[in-house]
Amino acid sequence: MLRNKSFVKRTRKGNVVRTVKEHYLRDDIVCGLESCQHATCAQARSDAAQAAPLSATPRDSTTWGPHYLLPDTNALVNQIDIFERPIINDVVVLSTVLDELRALSIATYNRVRAI
């Protein structure tokens, strides 16, 4: 899916320039939740023999309720030992965080990829 955002702006010299920003949204990537009822997700689960990577019932706590973890780069660099424990599950690591980890610390990047 492609979304365009176009606008007109004036340069320092006074010229008018039309700027177009394109934003691509992929609809062929599934969310990974077992409980998702979207047609694309259901089709991918039926085609693949493997289970969804995120559980249908995430870990529940009395304070926060059911949740998934989305760590940032600093959390992974400074607290990688905690994320390696078997009690921590349902963690979503964003690709931008992985890219930053690779640039900062290749050892931590390899440990995250091994989890």
XYZ file of N, CA and C in Angstrom:
345
model
N 0.849 -1.153 0.000
C 0.000 0.000 0.000
C 0.906 1.230 0.000
N 0.584 2.172 -0.805
C 1.371 3.389 -0.938
C 0.532 4.586 -0.512
N 1.117 5.400 0.329
C 0.448 6.632 0.732
C 1.359 7.797 0.385
N 0.803 8.785 -0.247
C 1.559 9.971 -0.627
C 1.128 11.156 0.205
N 2.101 11.917 0.588
C 1.831 13.187 1.264
C 2.572 14.241 0.458
N 1.838 15.100 -0.192
C 2.492 16.122 -0.996
C 2.106 17.505 -0.483
N 3.061 18.384 -0.527
C 2.810 19.753 -0.117
C 3.738 20.682 -0.880
N 3.418 21.941 -0.850
C 4.180 22.955 -1.558
C 4.867 23.835 -0.527
N 6.154 24.099 -0.753
C 6.853 24.990 0.165
C 7.702 25.983 -0.612
N 8.013 27.053 0.029
C 8.774 28.130 -0.600
C 10.236 28.026 -0.147
N 11.160 28.136 -1.093
C 12.571 28.096 -0.772
C 13.048 29.451 -0.278
N 14.304 29.533 0.121
C 14.860 30.803 0.601
C 14.918 31.850 -0.503
N 15.102 31.393 -1.725
C 15.151 32.323 -2.854
C 13.768 32.798 -3.266
N 12.726 32.150 -2.756
C 11.374 32.550 -3.098
C 10.708 31.650 -4.114
N 11.427 30.638 -4.597
C 10.834 29.698 -5.540
C 9.859 28.780 -4.812
N 8.870 28.315 -5.515
C 7.894 27.379 -4.963
C 8.243 25.983 -5.452
N 8.376 25.055 -4.499
C 8.764 23.688 -4.819
C 7.712 22.739 -4.260
N 7.300 21.806 -5.078
C 6.355 20.791 -4.620
C 7.152 19.602 -4.093
N 6.853 19.183 -2.871
C 7.540 18.072 -2.234
C 6.552 16.928 -2.048
N 6.984 15.733 -2.438
C 6.147 14.540 -2.292
C 6.892 13.559 -1.404
N 6.232 13.127 -0.334
C 6.788 12.102 0.547
C 5.952 10.847 0.368
N 6.625 9.760 0.049
C 5.931 8.494 -0.143
C 6.164 7.612 1.073
N 5.111 6.968 1.500
C 5.165 6.097 2.661
C 4.597 4.745 2.234
N 5.443 3.725 2.244
C 5.025 2.403 1.808
C 4.636 1.565 3.018
N 3.454 1.003 2.982
C 2.983 0.097 4.016
C 2.817 -1.276 3.398
N 3.512 -2.240 3.959
C 3.432 -3.587 3.411
C 2.255 -4.318 4.036
N 1.438 -4.916 3.198
C 0.293 -5.659 3.703
C 0.517 -7.168 3.646
N 1.722 -7.595 3.260
C 1.999 -9.021 3.181
C 2.738 -9.545 4.408
N 3.022 -8.694 5.371
C 3.706 -9.111 6.590
C 2.662 -9.265 7.690
N 2.684 -10.403 8.343
C 1.687 -10.673 9.378
C 2.167 -10.148 10.717
N 1.235 -9.986 11.659
C 1.572 -9.400 12.957
C 2.224 -10.405 13.899
N 1.934 -11.692 13.761
C 2.553 -12.700 14.604
C 1.772 -13.058 15.852
N 0.585 -12.525 16.030
C -0.233 -12.852 17.196
C -1.090 -14.081 16.907
N -1.139 -14.991 17.865
C -1.977 -16.178 17.690
C -3.453 -15.825 17.615
N -3.855 -14.801 18.346
C -5.275 -14.465 18.437
C -5.750 -13.511 17.349
N -4.896 -13.129 16.412
C -5.279 -12.185 15.371
C -6.256 -12.848 14.395
N -7.348 -12.160 14.087
C -8.370 -12.701 13.200
C -8.321 -12.088 11.806
N -7.313 -11.286 11.512
C -7.184 -10.667 10.189
C -6.981 -11.761 9.144
N -7.531 -11.573 7.956
C -7.501 -12.613 6.927
C -6.078 -12.977 6.516
N -5.190 -11.995 6.396
C -3.812 -12.277 6.001
C -3.094 -13.094 7.059
N -3.307 -12.769 8.325
C -2.674 -13.496 9.419
C -3.194 -14.936 9.498
N -4.498 -15.101 9.353
C -5.084 -16.437 9.401
C -4.585 -17.296 8.245
N -4.462 -16.707 7.056
C -3.958 -17.443 5.896
C -2.504 -17.855 6.107
N -1.698 -16.970 6.669
C -0.287 -17.277 6.901
C -0.140 -18.384 7.939
N -1.000 -18.362 8.983
C -0.936 -19.419 9.993
C -1.351 -20.763 9.410
N -2.321 -20.772 8.517
C -2.756 -22.037 7.937
C -1.733 -22.566 6.929
N -1.013 -21.667 6.254
C 0.005 -22.096 5.288
C 1.258 -22.614 5.980
N 1.638 -21.985 7.063
C 2.878 -22.350 7.752
C 2.601 -23.413 8.801
N 3.564 -24.294 8.975
C 3.433 -25.340 9.971
C 3.878 -24.860 11.351
N 4.537 -23.727 11.414
C 5.033 -23.236 12.695
C 3.985 -22.388 13.406
N 4.146 -22.278 14.710
C 3.225 -21.476 15.510
C 3.578 -20.003 15.406
N 2.638 -19.175 15.790
C 2.881 -17.733 15.792
C 3.930 -17.398 16.853
N 4.816 -16.431 16.574
C 5.883 -16.132 17.537
C 5.413 -15.453 18.815
N 4.277 -14.758 18.789
C 3.761 -14.104 19.991
C 2.544 -14.866 20.502
N 2.511 -15.095 21.796
C 1.432 -15.895 22.357
C 0.112 -15.130 22.340
N -0.979 -15.889 22.355
C -2.306 -15.279 22.347
C -2.614 -14.617 23.680
N -2.063 -15.145 24.752
C -2.263 -14.558 26.075
C -0.897 -14.135 26.612
N -0.532 -12.876 26.433
C 0.768 -12.429 26.931
C 0.814 -12.442 28.452
N 2.023 -12.338 28.963
C 2.207 -12.355 30.414
C 1.372 -11.247 31.049
N 0.750 -11.579 32.172
C -0.156 -10.652 32.847
C 0.458 -10.236 34.176
N 0.334 -8.979 34.492
C 0.764 -8.493 35.806
C -0.380 -7.695 36.414
N -0.393 -7.624 37.717
C -1.490 -6.922 38.380
C -1.415 -5.421 38.135
N -0.211 -4.899 37.937
C -0.065 -3.454 37.741
C -0.358 -3.038 36.309
N 0.209 -3.754 35.335
C 0.147 -3.321 33.940
C -0.858 -4.078 33.102
N -1.297 -5.223 33.520
C -2.193 -6.029 32.705
C -1.400 -6.793 31.651
N -2.077 -7.440 30.701
C -1.366 -8.188 29.668
C -0.544 -7.240 28.794
N 0.686 -7.654 28.465
C 1.550 -6.755 27.708
C 2.625 -7.522 26.941
N 3.165 -6.870 25.949
C 4.344 -7.317 25.218
C 5.451 -6.305 25.497
N 6.698 -6.738 25.446
C 7.823 -5.850 25.698
C 8.405 -5.357 24.385
N 8.640 -4.049 24.289
C 9.274 -3.428 23.133
C 10.492 -2.649 23.632
N 11.632 -3.302 23.801
C 12.797 -2.612 24.364
C 13.449 -1.679 23.356
N 14.054 -0.619 23.872
C 14.827 0.263 23.013
C 16.288 -0.175 23.047
N 17.115 0.527 22.325
C 18.522 0.138 22.193
C 19.237 0.179 23.538
N 19.013 1.226 24.305
C 19.694 1.353 25.595
C 19.304 0.240 26.552
N 18.053 -0.166 26.554
C 17.623 -1.254 27.430
C 18.326 -2.547 27.061
N 18.474 -2.815 25.782
C 19.139 -4.046 25.364
C 20.644 -3.990 25.627
N 21.265 -2.847 25.398
C 22.706 -2.738 25.628
C 23.030 -2.872 27.110
N 22.263 -2.203 27.952
C 22.579 -2.178 29.384
C 22.015 -3.356 30.164
N 20.941 -3.978 29.693
C 20.263 -5.023 30.457
C 20.077 -6.308 29.667
N 21.021 -6.674 28.826
C 20.866 -7.865 27.985
C 20.733 -9.130 28.818
N 21.346 -9.171 29.998
C 21.262 -10.359 30.846
C 19.826 -10.652 31.264
N 19.052 -9.605 31.511
C 17.657 -9.806 31.914
C 16.841 -10.382 30.766
N 17.071 -9.903 29.554
C 16.301 -10.378 28.405
C 16.650 -11.812 28.026
N 17.798 -12.313 28.465
C 18.189 -13.689 28.164
C 17.570 -14.700 29.117
N 16.971 -14.264 30.170
C 16.356 -15.188 31.131
C 15.117 -15.840 30.510
N 14.868 -17.105 30.841
C 13.720 -17.809 30.237
C 12.357 -17.279 30.685
N 12.304 -16.565 31.790
C 11.021 -16.036 32.256
C 10.550 -14.862 31.396
N 11.460 -14.201 30.694
C 11.111 -13.071 29.837
C 10.747 -13.618 28.460
N 9.503 -13.446 28.073
C 9.060 -13.855 26.744
C 8.106 -12.808 26.197
N 7.673 -12.980 24.968
C 6.827 -12.016 24.264
C 7.517 -10.657 24.155
N 8.749 -10.689 23.651
C 9.542 -9.482 23.427
C 9.577 -9.222 21.929
N 9.263 -8.006 21.525
C 9.306 -7.600 20.129
C 10.490 -6.641 19.967
N 11.486 -7.064 19.180
C 12.650 -6.221 18.936
C 12.493 -5.616 17.548
N 12.439 -4.304 17.484
C 12.235 -3.607 16.216
C 13.507 -3.645 15.373
N 13.343 -3.583 14.068
C 14.502 -3.669 13.174
C 15.424 -2.466 13.336
N 14.874 -1.302 13.653
C 15.738 -0.137 13.872
C 16.598 -0.319 15.119
N 16.060 -0.982 16.127
C 16.834 -1.264 17.333
C 17.955 -2.236 17.002
N 17.662 -3.247 16.187
C 18.716 -4.183 15.781
C 19.807 -3.491 14.983
N 19.431 -2.577 14.114
C 20.430 -1.833 13.340
C 21.321 -0.992 14.250
N 20.728 -0.343 15.228
C 21.512 0.457 16.169
C 22.413 -0.432 17.018
N 21.903 -1.598 17.424
C 22.716 -2.526 18.204
C 23.928 -3.000 17.414
N 23.727 -3.292 16.140
C 24.834 -3.744 15.306
C 25.914 -2.669 15.224
N 25.520 -1.405 15.177
C 26.491 -0.318 15.105
C 27.180 -0.077 16.445
N 26.448 -0.259 17.544
C 27.014 0.014 18.867
C 27.853 -1.128 19.412
N 27.295 -2.322 19.381
C 27.963 -3.457 20.008
C 27.593 -4.737 19.271
N 28.545 -5.266 18.525
C 28.273 -6.484 17.759
C 28.064 -7.682 18.677
N 28.705 -7.668 19.847
C 28.523 -8.775 20.798
C 27.091 -8.800 21.323
N 26.548 -7.652 21.685
C 25.166 -7.575 22.160
C 24.202 -7.905 21.022
N 24.511 -7.447 19.820
C 23.677 -7.764 18.660
C 23.591 -9.276 18.463
N 24.714 -9.968 18.559
C 24.721 -11.420 18.384
C 23.958 -12.117 19.506
N 24.044 -11.589 20.725
C 23.302 -12.183 21.836
C 21.802 -12.009 21.659
N 21.370 -10.851 21.142
C 19.937 -10.619 20.894
C 19.473 -11.535 19.788
N 20.235 -11.696 18.739
C 19.849 -12.580 17.634
C 19.775 -14.048 18.088
N 20.557 -14.406 19.078
C 20.554 -15.785 19.573
C 19.342 -16.085 20.451
N 18.712 -15.065 20.994
C 17.566 -15.286 21.896
C 16.446 -15.877 21.151
